[in-house]
Structure formats: C-alpha cells, structure tokens
Coordinates of C-alpha atoms and ligand atoms in Angstrom, one line a residue:
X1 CA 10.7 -15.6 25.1
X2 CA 8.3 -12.6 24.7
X3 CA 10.9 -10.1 25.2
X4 CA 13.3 -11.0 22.6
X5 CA 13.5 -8.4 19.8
X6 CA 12.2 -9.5 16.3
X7 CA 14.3 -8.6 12.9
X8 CA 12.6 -9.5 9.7
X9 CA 14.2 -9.1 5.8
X10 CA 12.5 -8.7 2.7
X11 CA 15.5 -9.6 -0.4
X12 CA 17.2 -6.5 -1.3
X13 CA 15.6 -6.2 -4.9
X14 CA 17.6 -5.9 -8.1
X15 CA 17.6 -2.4 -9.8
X16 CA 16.9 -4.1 -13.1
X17 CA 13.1 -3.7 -12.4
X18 CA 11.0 -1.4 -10.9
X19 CA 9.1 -2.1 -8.5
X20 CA 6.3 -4.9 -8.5
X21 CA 3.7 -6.8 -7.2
X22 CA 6.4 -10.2 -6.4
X23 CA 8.6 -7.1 -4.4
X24 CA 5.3 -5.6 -2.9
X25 CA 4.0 -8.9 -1.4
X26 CA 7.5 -9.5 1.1
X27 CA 7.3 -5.8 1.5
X28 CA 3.6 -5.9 2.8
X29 CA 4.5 -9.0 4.6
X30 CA 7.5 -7.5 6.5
X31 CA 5.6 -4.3 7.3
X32 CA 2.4 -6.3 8.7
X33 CA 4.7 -8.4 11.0
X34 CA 6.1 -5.7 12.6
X35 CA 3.3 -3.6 13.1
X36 CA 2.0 -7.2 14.9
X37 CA 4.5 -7.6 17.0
X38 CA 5.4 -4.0 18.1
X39 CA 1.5 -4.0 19.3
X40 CA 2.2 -7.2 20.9
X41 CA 4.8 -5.2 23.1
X42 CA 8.5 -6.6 20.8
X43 CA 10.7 -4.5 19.5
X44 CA 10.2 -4.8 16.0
X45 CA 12.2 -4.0 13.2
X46 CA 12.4 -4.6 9.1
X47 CA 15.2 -4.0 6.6
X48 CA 14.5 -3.9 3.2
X49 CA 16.7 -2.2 0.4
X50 CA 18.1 -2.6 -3.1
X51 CA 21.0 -4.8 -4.6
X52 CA 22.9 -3.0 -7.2
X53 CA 26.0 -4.8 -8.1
X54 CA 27.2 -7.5 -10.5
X55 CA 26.5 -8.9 -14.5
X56 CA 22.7 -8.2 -14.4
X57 CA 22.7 -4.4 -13.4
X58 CA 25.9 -3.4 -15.4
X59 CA 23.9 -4.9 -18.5
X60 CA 20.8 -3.1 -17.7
X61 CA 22.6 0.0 -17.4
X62 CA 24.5 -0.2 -20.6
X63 CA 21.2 -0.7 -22.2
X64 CA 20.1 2.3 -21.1
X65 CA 23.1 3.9 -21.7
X66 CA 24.0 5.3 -18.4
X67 CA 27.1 4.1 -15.9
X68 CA 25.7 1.4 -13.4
X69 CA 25.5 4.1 -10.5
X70 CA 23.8 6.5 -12.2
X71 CA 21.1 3.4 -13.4
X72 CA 21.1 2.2 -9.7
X73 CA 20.3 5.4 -7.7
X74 CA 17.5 6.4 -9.8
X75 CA 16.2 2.7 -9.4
X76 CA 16.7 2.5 -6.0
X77 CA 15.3 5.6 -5.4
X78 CA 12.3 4.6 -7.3
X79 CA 12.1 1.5 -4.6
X80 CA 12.9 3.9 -1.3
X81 CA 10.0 6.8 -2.8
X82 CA 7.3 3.9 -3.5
X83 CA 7.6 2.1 -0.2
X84 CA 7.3 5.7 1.5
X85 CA 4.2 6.6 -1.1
X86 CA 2.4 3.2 0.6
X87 CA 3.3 3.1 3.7
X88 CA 5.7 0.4 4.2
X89 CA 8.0 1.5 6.8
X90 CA 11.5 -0.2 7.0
X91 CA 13.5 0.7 9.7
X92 CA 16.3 1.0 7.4
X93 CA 16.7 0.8 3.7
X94 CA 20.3 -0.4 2.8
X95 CA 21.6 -0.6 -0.4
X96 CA 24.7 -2.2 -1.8
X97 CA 26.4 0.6 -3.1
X98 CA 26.6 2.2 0.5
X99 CA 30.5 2.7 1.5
X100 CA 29.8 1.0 5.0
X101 CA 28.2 -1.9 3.3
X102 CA 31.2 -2.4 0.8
X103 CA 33.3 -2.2 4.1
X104 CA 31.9 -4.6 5.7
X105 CA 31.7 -7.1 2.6
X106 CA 35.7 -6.2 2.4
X107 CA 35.9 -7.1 5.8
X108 CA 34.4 -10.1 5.6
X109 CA 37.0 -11.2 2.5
X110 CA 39.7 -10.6 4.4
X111 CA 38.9 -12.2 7.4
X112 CA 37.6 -15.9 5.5
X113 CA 40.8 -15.1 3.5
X114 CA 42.5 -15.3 6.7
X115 CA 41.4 -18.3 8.1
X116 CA 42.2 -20.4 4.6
X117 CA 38.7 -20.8 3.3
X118 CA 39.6 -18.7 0.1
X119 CA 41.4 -20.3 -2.8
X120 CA 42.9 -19.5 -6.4
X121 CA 41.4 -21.7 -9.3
X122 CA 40.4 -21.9 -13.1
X123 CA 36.8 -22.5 -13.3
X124 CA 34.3 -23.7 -16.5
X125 CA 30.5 -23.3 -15.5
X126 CA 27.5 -22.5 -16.8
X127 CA 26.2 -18.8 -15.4
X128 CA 22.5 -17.8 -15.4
X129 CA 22.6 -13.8 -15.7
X130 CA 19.1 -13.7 -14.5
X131 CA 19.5 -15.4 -11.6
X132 CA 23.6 -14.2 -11.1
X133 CA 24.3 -17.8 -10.5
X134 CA 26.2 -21.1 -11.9
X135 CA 23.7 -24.1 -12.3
X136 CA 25.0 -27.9 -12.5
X137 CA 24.3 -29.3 -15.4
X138 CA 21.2 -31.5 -13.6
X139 CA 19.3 -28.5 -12.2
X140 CA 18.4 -27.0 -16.0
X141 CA 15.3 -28.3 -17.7
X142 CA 15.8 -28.7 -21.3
X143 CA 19.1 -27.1 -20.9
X144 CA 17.3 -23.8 -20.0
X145 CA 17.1 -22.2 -16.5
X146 CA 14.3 -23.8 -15.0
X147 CA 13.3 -19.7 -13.6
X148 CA 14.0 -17.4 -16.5
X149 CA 13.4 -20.2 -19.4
X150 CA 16.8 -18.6 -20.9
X151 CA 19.9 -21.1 -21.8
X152 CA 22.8 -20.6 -19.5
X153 CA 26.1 -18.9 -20.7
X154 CA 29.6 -20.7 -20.7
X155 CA 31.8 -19.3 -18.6
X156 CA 35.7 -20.2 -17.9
X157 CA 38.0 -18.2 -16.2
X158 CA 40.2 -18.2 -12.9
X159 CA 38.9 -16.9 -9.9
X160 CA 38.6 -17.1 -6.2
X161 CA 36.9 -19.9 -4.2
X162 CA 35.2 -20.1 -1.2
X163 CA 35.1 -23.6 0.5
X164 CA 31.8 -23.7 0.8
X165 CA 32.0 -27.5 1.0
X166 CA 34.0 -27.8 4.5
X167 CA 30.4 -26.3 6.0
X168 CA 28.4 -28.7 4.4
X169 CA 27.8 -31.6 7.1
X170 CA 27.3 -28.5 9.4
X171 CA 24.6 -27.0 7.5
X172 CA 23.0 -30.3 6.6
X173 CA 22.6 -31.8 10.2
X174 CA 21.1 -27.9 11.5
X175 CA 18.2 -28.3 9.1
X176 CA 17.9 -31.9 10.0
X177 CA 17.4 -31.3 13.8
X178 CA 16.1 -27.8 14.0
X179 CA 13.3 -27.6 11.1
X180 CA 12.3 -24.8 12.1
X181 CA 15.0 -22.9 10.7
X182 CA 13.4 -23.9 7.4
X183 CA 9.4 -23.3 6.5
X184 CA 7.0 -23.9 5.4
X185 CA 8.4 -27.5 5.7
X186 CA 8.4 -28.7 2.0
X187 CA 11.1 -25.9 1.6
X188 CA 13.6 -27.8 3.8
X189 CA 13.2 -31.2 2.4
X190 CA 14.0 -29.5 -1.3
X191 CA 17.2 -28.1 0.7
X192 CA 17.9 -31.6 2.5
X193 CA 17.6 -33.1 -1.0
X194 CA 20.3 -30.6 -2.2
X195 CA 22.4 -31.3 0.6
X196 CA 22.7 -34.9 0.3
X197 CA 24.6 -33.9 -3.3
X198 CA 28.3 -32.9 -2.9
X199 CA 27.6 -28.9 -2.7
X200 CA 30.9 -27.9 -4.3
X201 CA 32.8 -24.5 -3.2
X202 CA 31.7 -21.5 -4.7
X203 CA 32.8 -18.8 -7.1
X204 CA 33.2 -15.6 -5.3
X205 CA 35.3 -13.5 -7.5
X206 CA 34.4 -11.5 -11.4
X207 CA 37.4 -11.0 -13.0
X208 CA 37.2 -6.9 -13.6
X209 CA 38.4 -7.6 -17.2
X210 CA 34.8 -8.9 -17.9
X211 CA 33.1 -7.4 -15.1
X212 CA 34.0 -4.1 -12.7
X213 CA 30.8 -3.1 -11.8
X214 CA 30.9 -4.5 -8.2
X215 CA 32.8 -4.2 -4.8
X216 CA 36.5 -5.1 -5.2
X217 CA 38.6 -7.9 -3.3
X218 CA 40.4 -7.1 -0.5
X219 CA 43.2 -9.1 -1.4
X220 CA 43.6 -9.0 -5.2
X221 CA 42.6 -5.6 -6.8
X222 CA 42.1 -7.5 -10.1
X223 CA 39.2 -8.9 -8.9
X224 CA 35.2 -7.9 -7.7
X225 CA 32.9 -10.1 -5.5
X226 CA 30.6 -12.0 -6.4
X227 CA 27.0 -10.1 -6.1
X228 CA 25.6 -12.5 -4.3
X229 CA 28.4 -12.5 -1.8
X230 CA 27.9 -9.4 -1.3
X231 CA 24.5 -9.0 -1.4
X232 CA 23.7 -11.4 1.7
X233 CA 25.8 -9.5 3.5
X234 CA 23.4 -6.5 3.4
X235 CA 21.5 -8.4 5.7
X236 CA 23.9 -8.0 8.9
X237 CA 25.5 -4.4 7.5
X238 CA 22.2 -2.9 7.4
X239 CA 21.7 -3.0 11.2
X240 CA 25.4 -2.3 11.8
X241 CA 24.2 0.6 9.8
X242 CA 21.0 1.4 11.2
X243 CA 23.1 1.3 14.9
X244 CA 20.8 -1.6 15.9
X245 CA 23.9 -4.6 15.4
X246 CA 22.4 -6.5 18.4
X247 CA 19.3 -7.2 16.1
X248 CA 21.3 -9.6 14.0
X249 CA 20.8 -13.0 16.0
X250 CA 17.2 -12.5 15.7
X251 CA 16.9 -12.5 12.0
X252 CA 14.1 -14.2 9.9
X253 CA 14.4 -14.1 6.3
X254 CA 11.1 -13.5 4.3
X255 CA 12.4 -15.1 0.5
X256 CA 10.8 -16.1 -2.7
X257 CA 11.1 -19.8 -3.7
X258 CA 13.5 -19.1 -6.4
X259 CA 16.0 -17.8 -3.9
X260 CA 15.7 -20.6 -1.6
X261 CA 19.1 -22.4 -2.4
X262 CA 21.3 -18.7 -2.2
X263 CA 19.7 -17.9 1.5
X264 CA 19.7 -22.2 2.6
X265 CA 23.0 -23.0 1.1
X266 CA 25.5 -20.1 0.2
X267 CA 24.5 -17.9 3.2
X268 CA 24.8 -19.9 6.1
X269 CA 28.0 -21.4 5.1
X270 CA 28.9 -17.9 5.0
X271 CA 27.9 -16.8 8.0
X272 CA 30.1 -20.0 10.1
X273 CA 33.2 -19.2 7.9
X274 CA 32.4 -15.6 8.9
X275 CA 31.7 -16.6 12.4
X276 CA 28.3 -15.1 12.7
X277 CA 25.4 -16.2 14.7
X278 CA 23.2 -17.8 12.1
X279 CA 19.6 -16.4 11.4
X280 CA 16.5 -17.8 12.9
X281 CA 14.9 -19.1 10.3
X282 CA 13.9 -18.8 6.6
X283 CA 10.4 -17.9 5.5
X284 CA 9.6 -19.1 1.9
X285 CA 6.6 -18.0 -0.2
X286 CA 5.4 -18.9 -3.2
X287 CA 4.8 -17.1 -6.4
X288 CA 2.4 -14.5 -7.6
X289 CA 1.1 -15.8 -11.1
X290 CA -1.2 -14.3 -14.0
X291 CA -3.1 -16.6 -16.0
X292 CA -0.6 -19.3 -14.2
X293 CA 2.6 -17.6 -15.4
X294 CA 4.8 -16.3 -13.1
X295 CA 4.7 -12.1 -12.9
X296 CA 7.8 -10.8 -14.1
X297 CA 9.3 -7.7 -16.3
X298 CA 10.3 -10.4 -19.3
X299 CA 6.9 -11.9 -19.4
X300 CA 6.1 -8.5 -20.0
X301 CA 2.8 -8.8 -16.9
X302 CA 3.5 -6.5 -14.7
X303 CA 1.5 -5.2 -11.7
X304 CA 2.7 -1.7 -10.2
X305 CA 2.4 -1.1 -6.8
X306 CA 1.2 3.1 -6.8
X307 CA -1.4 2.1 -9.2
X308 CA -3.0 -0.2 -7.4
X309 CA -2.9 2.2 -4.7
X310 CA -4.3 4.8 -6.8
X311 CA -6.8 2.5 -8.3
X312 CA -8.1 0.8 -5.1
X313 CA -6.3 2.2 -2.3
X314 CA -3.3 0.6 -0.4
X315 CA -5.8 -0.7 2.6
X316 CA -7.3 -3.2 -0.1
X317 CA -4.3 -4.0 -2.0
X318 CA -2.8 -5.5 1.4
X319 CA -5.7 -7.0 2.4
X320 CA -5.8 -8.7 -0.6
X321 CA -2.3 -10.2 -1.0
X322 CA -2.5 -11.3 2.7
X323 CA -6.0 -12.8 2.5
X324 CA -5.2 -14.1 -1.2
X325 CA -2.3 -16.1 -0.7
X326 CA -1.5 -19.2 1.7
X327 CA 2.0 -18.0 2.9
X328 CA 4.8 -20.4 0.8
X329 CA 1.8 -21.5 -1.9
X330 CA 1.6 -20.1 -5.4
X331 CA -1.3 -17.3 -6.2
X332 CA -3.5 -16.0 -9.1
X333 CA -3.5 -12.1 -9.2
X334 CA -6.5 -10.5 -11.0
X335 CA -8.0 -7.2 -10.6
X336 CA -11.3 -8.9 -10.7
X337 CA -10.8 -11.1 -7.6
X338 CA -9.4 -8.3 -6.0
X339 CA -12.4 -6.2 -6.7
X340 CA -14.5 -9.4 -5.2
X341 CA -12.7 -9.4 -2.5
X342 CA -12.8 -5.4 -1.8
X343 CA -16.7 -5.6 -2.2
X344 CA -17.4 -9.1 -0.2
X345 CA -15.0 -8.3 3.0
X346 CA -13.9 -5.1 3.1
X347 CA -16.7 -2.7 1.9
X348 CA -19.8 -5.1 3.0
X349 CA -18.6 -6.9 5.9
X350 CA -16.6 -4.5 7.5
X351 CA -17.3 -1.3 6.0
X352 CA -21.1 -1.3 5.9
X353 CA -21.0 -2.6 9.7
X354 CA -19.1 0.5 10.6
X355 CA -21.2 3.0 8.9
X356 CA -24.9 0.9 9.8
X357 CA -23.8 1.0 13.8
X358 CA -22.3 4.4 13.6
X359 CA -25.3 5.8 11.9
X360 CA -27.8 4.5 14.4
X361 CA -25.8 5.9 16.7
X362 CA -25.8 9.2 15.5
X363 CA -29.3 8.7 14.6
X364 CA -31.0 8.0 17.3
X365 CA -28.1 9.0 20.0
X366 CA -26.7 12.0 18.9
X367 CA -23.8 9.8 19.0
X368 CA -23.5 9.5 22.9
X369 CA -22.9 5.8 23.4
X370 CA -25.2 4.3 26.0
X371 CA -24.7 1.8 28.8
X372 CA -24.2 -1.9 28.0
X373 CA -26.6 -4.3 29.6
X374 CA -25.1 -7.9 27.7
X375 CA -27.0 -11.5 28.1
X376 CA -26.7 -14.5 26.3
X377 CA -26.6 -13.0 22.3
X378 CA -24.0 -10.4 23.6
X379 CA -21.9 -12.7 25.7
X380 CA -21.4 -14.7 22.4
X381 CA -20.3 -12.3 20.6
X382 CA -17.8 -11.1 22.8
X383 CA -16.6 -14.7 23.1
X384 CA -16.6 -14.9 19.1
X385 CA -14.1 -11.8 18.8
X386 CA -11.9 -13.2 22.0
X387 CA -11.8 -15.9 20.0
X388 CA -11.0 -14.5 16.8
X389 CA -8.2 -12.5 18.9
X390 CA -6.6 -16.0 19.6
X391 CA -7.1 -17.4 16.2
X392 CA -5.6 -14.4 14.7
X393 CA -2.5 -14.3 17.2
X394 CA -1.8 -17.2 16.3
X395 CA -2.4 -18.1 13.1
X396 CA -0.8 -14.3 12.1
X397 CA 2.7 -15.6 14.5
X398 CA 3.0 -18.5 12.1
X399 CA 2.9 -16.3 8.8
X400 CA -0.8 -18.0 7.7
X401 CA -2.5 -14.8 7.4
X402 CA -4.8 -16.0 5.3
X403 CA -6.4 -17.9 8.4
X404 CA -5.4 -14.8 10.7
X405 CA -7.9 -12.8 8.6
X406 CA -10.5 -15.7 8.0
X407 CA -10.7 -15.7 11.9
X408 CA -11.3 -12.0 12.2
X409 CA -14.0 -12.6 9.2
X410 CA -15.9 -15.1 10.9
X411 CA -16.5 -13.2 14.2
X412 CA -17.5 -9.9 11.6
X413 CA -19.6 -12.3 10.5
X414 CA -21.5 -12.8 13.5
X415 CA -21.6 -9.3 14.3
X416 CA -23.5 -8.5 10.9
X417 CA -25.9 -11.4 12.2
X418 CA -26.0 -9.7 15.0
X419 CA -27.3 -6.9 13.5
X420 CA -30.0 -8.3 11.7
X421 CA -30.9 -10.7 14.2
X422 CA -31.4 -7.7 17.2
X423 CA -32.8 -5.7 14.3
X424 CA -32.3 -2.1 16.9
X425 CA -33.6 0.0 14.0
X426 CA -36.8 -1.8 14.2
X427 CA -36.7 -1.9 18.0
X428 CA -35.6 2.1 17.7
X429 CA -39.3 2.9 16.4
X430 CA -40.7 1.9 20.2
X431 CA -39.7 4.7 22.9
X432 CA -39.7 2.1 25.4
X433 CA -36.9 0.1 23.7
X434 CA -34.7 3.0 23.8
X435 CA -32.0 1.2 26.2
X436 CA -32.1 -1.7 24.5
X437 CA -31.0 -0.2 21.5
X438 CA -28.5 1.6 22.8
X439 CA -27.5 -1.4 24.6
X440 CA -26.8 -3.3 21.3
X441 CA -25.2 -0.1 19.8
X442 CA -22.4 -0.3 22.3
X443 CA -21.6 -3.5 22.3
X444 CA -21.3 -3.2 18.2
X445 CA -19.3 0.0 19.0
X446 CA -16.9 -2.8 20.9
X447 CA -17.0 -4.7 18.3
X448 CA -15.5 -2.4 16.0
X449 CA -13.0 -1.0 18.5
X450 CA -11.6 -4.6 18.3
X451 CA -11.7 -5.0 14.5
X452 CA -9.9 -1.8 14.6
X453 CA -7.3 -3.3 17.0
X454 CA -7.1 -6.7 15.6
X455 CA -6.9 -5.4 12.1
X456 CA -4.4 -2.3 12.2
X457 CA -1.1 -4.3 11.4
X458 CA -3.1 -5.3 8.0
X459 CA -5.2 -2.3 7.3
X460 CA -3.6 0.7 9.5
X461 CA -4.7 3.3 7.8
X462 CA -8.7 2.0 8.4
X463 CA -7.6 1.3 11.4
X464 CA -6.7 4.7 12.2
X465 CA -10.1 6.2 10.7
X466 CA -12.4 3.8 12.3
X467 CA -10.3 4.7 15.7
X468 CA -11.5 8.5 14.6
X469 CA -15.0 7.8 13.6
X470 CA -15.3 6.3 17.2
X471 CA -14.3 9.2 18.8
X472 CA -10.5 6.7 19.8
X473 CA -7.2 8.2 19.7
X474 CA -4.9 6.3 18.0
X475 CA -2.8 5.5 20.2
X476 CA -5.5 2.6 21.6
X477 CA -5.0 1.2 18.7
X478 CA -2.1 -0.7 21.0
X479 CA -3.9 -1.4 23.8
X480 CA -5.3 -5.0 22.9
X481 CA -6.0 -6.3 26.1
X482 CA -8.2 -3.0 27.1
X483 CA -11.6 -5.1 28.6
X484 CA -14.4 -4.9 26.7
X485 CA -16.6 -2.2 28.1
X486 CA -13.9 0.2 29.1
X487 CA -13.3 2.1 25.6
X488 CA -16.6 4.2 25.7
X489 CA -17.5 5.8 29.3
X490 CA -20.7 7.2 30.0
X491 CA -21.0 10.6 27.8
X492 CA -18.3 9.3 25.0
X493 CA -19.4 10.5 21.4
X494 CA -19.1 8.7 18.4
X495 CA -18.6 10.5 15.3
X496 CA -20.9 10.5 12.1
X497 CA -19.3 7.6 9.6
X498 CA -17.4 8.1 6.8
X499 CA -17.6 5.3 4.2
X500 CA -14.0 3.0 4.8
X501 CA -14.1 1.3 1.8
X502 CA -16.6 2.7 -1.3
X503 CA -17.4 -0.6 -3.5
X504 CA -15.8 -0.8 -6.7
X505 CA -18.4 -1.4 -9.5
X506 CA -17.4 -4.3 -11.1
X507 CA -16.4 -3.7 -15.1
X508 CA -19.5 -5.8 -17.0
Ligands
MSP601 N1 18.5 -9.4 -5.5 C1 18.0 -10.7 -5.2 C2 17.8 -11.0 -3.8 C3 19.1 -10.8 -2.9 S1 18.7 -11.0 -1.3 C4 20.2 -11.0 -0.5 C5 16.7 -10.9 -6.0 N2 16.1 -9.8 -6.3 S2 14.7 -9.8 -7.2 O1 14.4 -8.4 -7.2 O2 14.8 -10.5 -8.4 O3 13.6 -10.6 -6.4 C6 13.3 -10.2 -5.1 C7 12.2 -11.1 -4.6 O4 11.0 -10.9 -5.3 C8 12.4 -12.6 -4.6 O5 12.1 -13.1 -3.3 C9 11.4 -13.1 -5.5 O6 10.9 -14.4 -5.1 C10 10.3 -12.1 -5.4 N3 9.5 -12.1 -6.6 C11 9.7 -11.7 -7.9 N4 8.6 -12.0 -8.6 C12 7.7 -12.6 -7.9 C13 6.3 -13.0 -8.0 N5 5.7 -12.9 -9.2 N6 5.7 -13.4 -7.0 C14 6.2 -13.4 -5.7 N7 7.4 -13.0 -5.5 C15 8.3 -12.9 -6.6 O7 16.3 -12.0 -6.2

C-alpha cells in the first residue's frame, strides 16, 4: 500500500551516557529511511528522544551530585543539540520527563488497573541496574549479566504486577504466523524460544522508599513505575504529542539486540492489555564493536558523534555506518577503515567523477552542457544506473543498505570506466570530436544527477552540493523518476567543481 504513512523509532536513550556511536547508528538509520521514503512520495516521520527515569539515572545523578532532573535536562539536551549539530532530523524528540508523557503513562495504569491485569505481591528477583531489568536465574552467564558482565542485585520487596502472562499465547502465535513482525529472522526464533518458557508477569512498580525518581502510580501514591513501563510508552505519547496520533499503527521499531526481549515481550503485551494497535514490526541490529568488544561508556571505548563530524565530516561518517554494517550483524569500527572507505568510495569513486566531468565541462564547454547523441556504450550505462535505481529501492526498503549502496557503487563503477574507456579529454584535442565530447559529457552530467538523487537520503548534504555544482535546484533532488535527458536543456550551465569529499591522508 504505497500511500500508507511510515513511523519509524530509534530507543529513547538513557541520560547516563552521552551520546555515541551505538545511539548514532539507529539515529542515522531512522533519518536515512525517512528521507527514502518521503522522496518516494510517503509521509515519513521519526521519533527519537531520551529516557530519563528509574534506578540507573537517579544513581548517575547522585554521582554527580545533582537531583535526577537537573542530570537529565542537561543530558538530554546534550542528545536534542547533537542530533541538530548533524543533521538528524526527528519529527519529534520526546522525553520521559515531559508532563503529557507522564499523563499518558498514568493513563495507561489506570486503565490496565481497571480491567484486572494489575495485582499486589511480594517479589524476590535478581535486578540488573544496567539493563533496569530482573533476569531468571538461566539467562546470566557465570552468574553475571550476560550485557554488562556485572552480577545482578537481590531484590525483595512488594510491588505491583502486571499479568503479562494472560498475553502470552497471543503474542507467541503473532510471531509464529506473521514473521515479519520480527527481523531479521534469527531475532524472532530467539523470541519464539523465549516464548515457549512460561514468561511470568512483570514488576511494574519501585517502591518510592528505595526509589522516587520516576512517574508515580495512579492508584497507589507510594509507588513509581517501572522505567521500562514507562519508557515504551514514549513511543505512542510522542506522536499524541507531536499531533500526528494517527501515525501510531504504522510503527516500526529500529532496536539494538540487547533490547530485543523489552520491545518482543514486555511491549506488546502492553499494548493488548492497553488495547492498542500493535506496531508493525521490529527491526533489530547488531552491535558496533572495537577490537571485538562491544562500544560502551564502562569499557571506557567510546566514539563521539561531533567529532567524527568534525574530523571527517557527517556525509562520511553515514556513509560509513550504512555501507559498514549488514543491518542486524555485528561490526568493527575503526578510524582506519573508515578512512579506507572515505578514500576508495567516496572521494575516488564519486568525488573525483564529479570534479573530472565537471571540469571538462568547464574546460572545454564553458560549462554549457551539449546535446546527447547515446549508442550502445551510453545505453548501458543508463541501463546500469536504472538498474542500480531498482537494486537500491529495494534492497534500501528491506533495511540492507549495505547492498543499497553496493548497487549504486557498481553502476559508479561503470561510469568511471566509462570515463576512461571514451577517454573525451583525449578525443577533446581533435576540433572535429567536439560533439562527441560533449556528447559523453552529458550523459556523465546524468549520471551524476542520479547519484545525486539516488544517494541524498544517505549523503544529503553532497547531495545538495553536487545538485549546485550542476547548476540543479534542490528541490530535483525529489524528482526520481525525471527521464534521463530532461535535467539539462539546451543552454543549461554547469558550475566549476568543488572537491565533495578531500581524501584523508592515511596516518603511516
Ligand atoms: N533506554 C533504553 C531504551 C528504551 S526504548 C523504549 C536503552 N537505552 S540505551 O541508551 O542504553 O541504548 C539505546 C540503544 O543504543 C540500544 O538500541 C542499544 O542497542 C544501542 N547501542 C548501545 N551501544 C551500542 C553499540 N555499541 N552498537 C550498536 N548499538 C548499541 O537501552
């Protein structure tokens, strides 16, 4: 169904940490989708934000030595300022500390309250802080949290329950006829695994005599909510929020692996107790590692998001996670391979094409582009970029940008041979060759108009100056299924190049 609008999540982050390269990949990820699909004619739209509440924040912020909502507005502030520094543009940035988020979470309470899927109970558990959940005793390793390596706490106390078990069978048989809801695949058979297990009801209450830092119970004031109960939820207020509450049944969550069983097992038996339309699907990824470690602020290996920027330039730094990692797969981050990468695709395959055709243009053409005249070498390489434009559509729909981009590379590729192979600068010494050469030079200036097209939702701000440096307005950028031909009429000017991507000199 084309029309349907499309609402993608990143996880809100924890304020603990600043932000990071694990937060910028689902960032990057959510922005590229919906600049895809908004140029594909949906409506678009991405929430991403910051979760604020429960054991984990109140700890950081007494470490620090501030109250929890001074700690978490100058965090989450830190997270709103660096996603508007790079470019990644949510349509709305929620956080869990917003009044009409706490309402709604109340709201919620009450109303599974109401319907008798809330009970009163002493509890004993064991409680990973890092991950602000209870662990059977069969999920540690060693006894230790399988994520944060850390043994769990003892807890016992009395609480509130919510009968998350009454919702298991539901649950259980939606992933086992729709598996789509999970993916990639592998994801849902660790959650049908989990599901064949008695899931238990869940603890969705702090007592506030250990813990007040978090949004109190509707019905008993000497209580606070779970945080990840309430931090699910930020999912369905933020568009209530953003005034955009019909997005909601079109949800896909974009998660790490380590969150998998809060978003395939707590959520959605949340969301039928709630009665809410369930979301899409779940998207998983994998991790980002260094020297095969998983990043993280404990491991102490932490990559920044504006100095990468700074260093390298945002353009790069997305090309890089998208092209890097196979959407749901682990991958290694290194500034080296990143430099490879910025060299080998971006400045020479791209880059150098742009300023070599743009040059002879200017060069021998004053930059006026000339009239085409294709045969057989030109009709292949407009069938190589339809091609890539297929590929990339639909490799890109399916979250394997990796392929998307490989796609887009190959056809590049052939342009560059192109190049070489035509050789116009050699053909550019004889007077008689002259529409020849400009010949090839427009069909290369097509070439990049597409590259420019096909590439913007990856690399929109190269996007935007290679539209320029064509003499394009940006607003083309959009109009993907322009025929080739029609972008440069006769008199169009081309403007001198600029140099996209400089190459980074590799440290000896
Ligand atoms: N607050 C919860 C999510 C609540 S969503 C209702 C949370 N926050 S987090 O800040 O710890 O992590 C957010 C996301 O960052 C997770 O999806 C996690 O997988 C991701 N990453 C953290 N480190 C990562 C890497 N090194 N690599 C890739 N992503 C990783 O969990």
């Amino acid at each position: 169904m084309p029309d349907e609008p499309i609402y993608f999540t990143t996880p809100i982050y924890y304020v603990n940490a600043e932000p990071h390269l694990g937060h910028t990949y689902t960032t990057v990820v959510a922005d590229t989708l919906v600049r895809f699909w908004r140029q594909r004619g949906r409506d678009a739209f991405f929430v991403t934000g910051t979760d604020e509440h429960g054991d984990k924040i109140a700890q950081a912020a007494a470490k620090a030595g501030v109250e929890p909502k001074a700690f978490a507005d100058r965090v989450s502030g830190l997270f709103r300022s660096t996603w508007e520094q790079t470019g990644l543009r949510p349509g709305w940035f929620v956080r869990t500390t917003d009044p009409a988020h706490m309402a709604f979470v109340q709201d919620v309470l009450r109303r599974i309250h109401a319907r008798g899927d809330v009970y009163f109970s002493s509890y004993r558990g064991l409680y990973c802080t890092g991950c602000e959940r209870f662990y059977q005793e069969r999920e540690l390793i060693d006894g230790v949290c399988p994520d944060h390596r850390t043994p769990p706490t003892e807890i016992a106390e009395e609480n509130y329950f919510f009968r998350m078990q009454r919702y298991q069978e539901r649950i259980l048989a939606l992933y086992e006829s729709e598996p789509e809801r999970i993916t990639p695949d592998g994801y849902r058979r660790e959650v049908l695994a989990l599901l064949r297990e008695p899931i238990g009801d869940l603890c969705i209450s702090r007592p506030k005599s250990r813990l007040e830092w978090g949004i109190e119970l509707p019905f008993d004031d000497r209580f606070v909510t779970y945080v990840w109960f309430d931090a699910l939820l930020s999912y369905v207020s933020a568009v209530e929020s953003a005034g955009r509450p019909e997005l909601w049944p079109h949800v896909r969550h974009l998660i790490g692996k380590d969150i998998l069983k809060t978003h395939a097992i707590y959520w959605p038996t949340m969301l039928l107790a709630a009665e809410l339309p369930l979301f899409r699907a779940l998207h998983v990824h994998g991790y980002w590692q260094m020297d095969q470690a998983k990043m993280s602020k404990s491991l102490g290996n932490v990559v920044r998001p504006l100095d990468v920027q700074a260093r390298f330039g945002m353009d790069a730094f997305r090309y890089f996670l998208l092209r890097e990692m196979a959407f749901g797969h682990d991958a290694e981050f290194s500034e080296a391979a990143l430099v490879t990468r910025l060299n080998a695709d971006l400045a020479n395959g791209l880059g150098n094409l742009a300023s070599r055709v743009l040059a002879m243009q200017q060069r021998y053409f004053g930059g006026t582009v000339q009239p085409l005249d294709p045969g057989p070498p030109e009709l292949a390489l407009r069938e190589a970029f339809a091609g890539a434009r297929r590929d990339f559509d639909h490799h890109v729909a399916r979250l394997a940008f990796h392929r998307g981009l490989e796609a887009v590379w190959r056809a590049l590729d052939l342009a560059n041979k192109y190049v070489t192979d035509t050789a116009p600068f050699r053909l550019a010494k004889d007077p008689a060759q002259r529409p020849r050469v400009g010949a090839i030079l427009h069909e290369l200036c097509e070439v990049l108009r597409v590259s420019g097209q096909l590439l913007a939702p990856v690399l929109p701000e190269t996007a935007a100056r290679l539209f320029a440096q064509l003499g394009l307005p940006e607003t083309d950028l959009a109009d993907l299924d322009r025929p080739w031909g029609a972008s440069f009429p006769p008199g169009h000017h081309t403007r001198p190049p600029e140099a996209l991507f400089p190459r980074v000199d590799t440290p000896a």
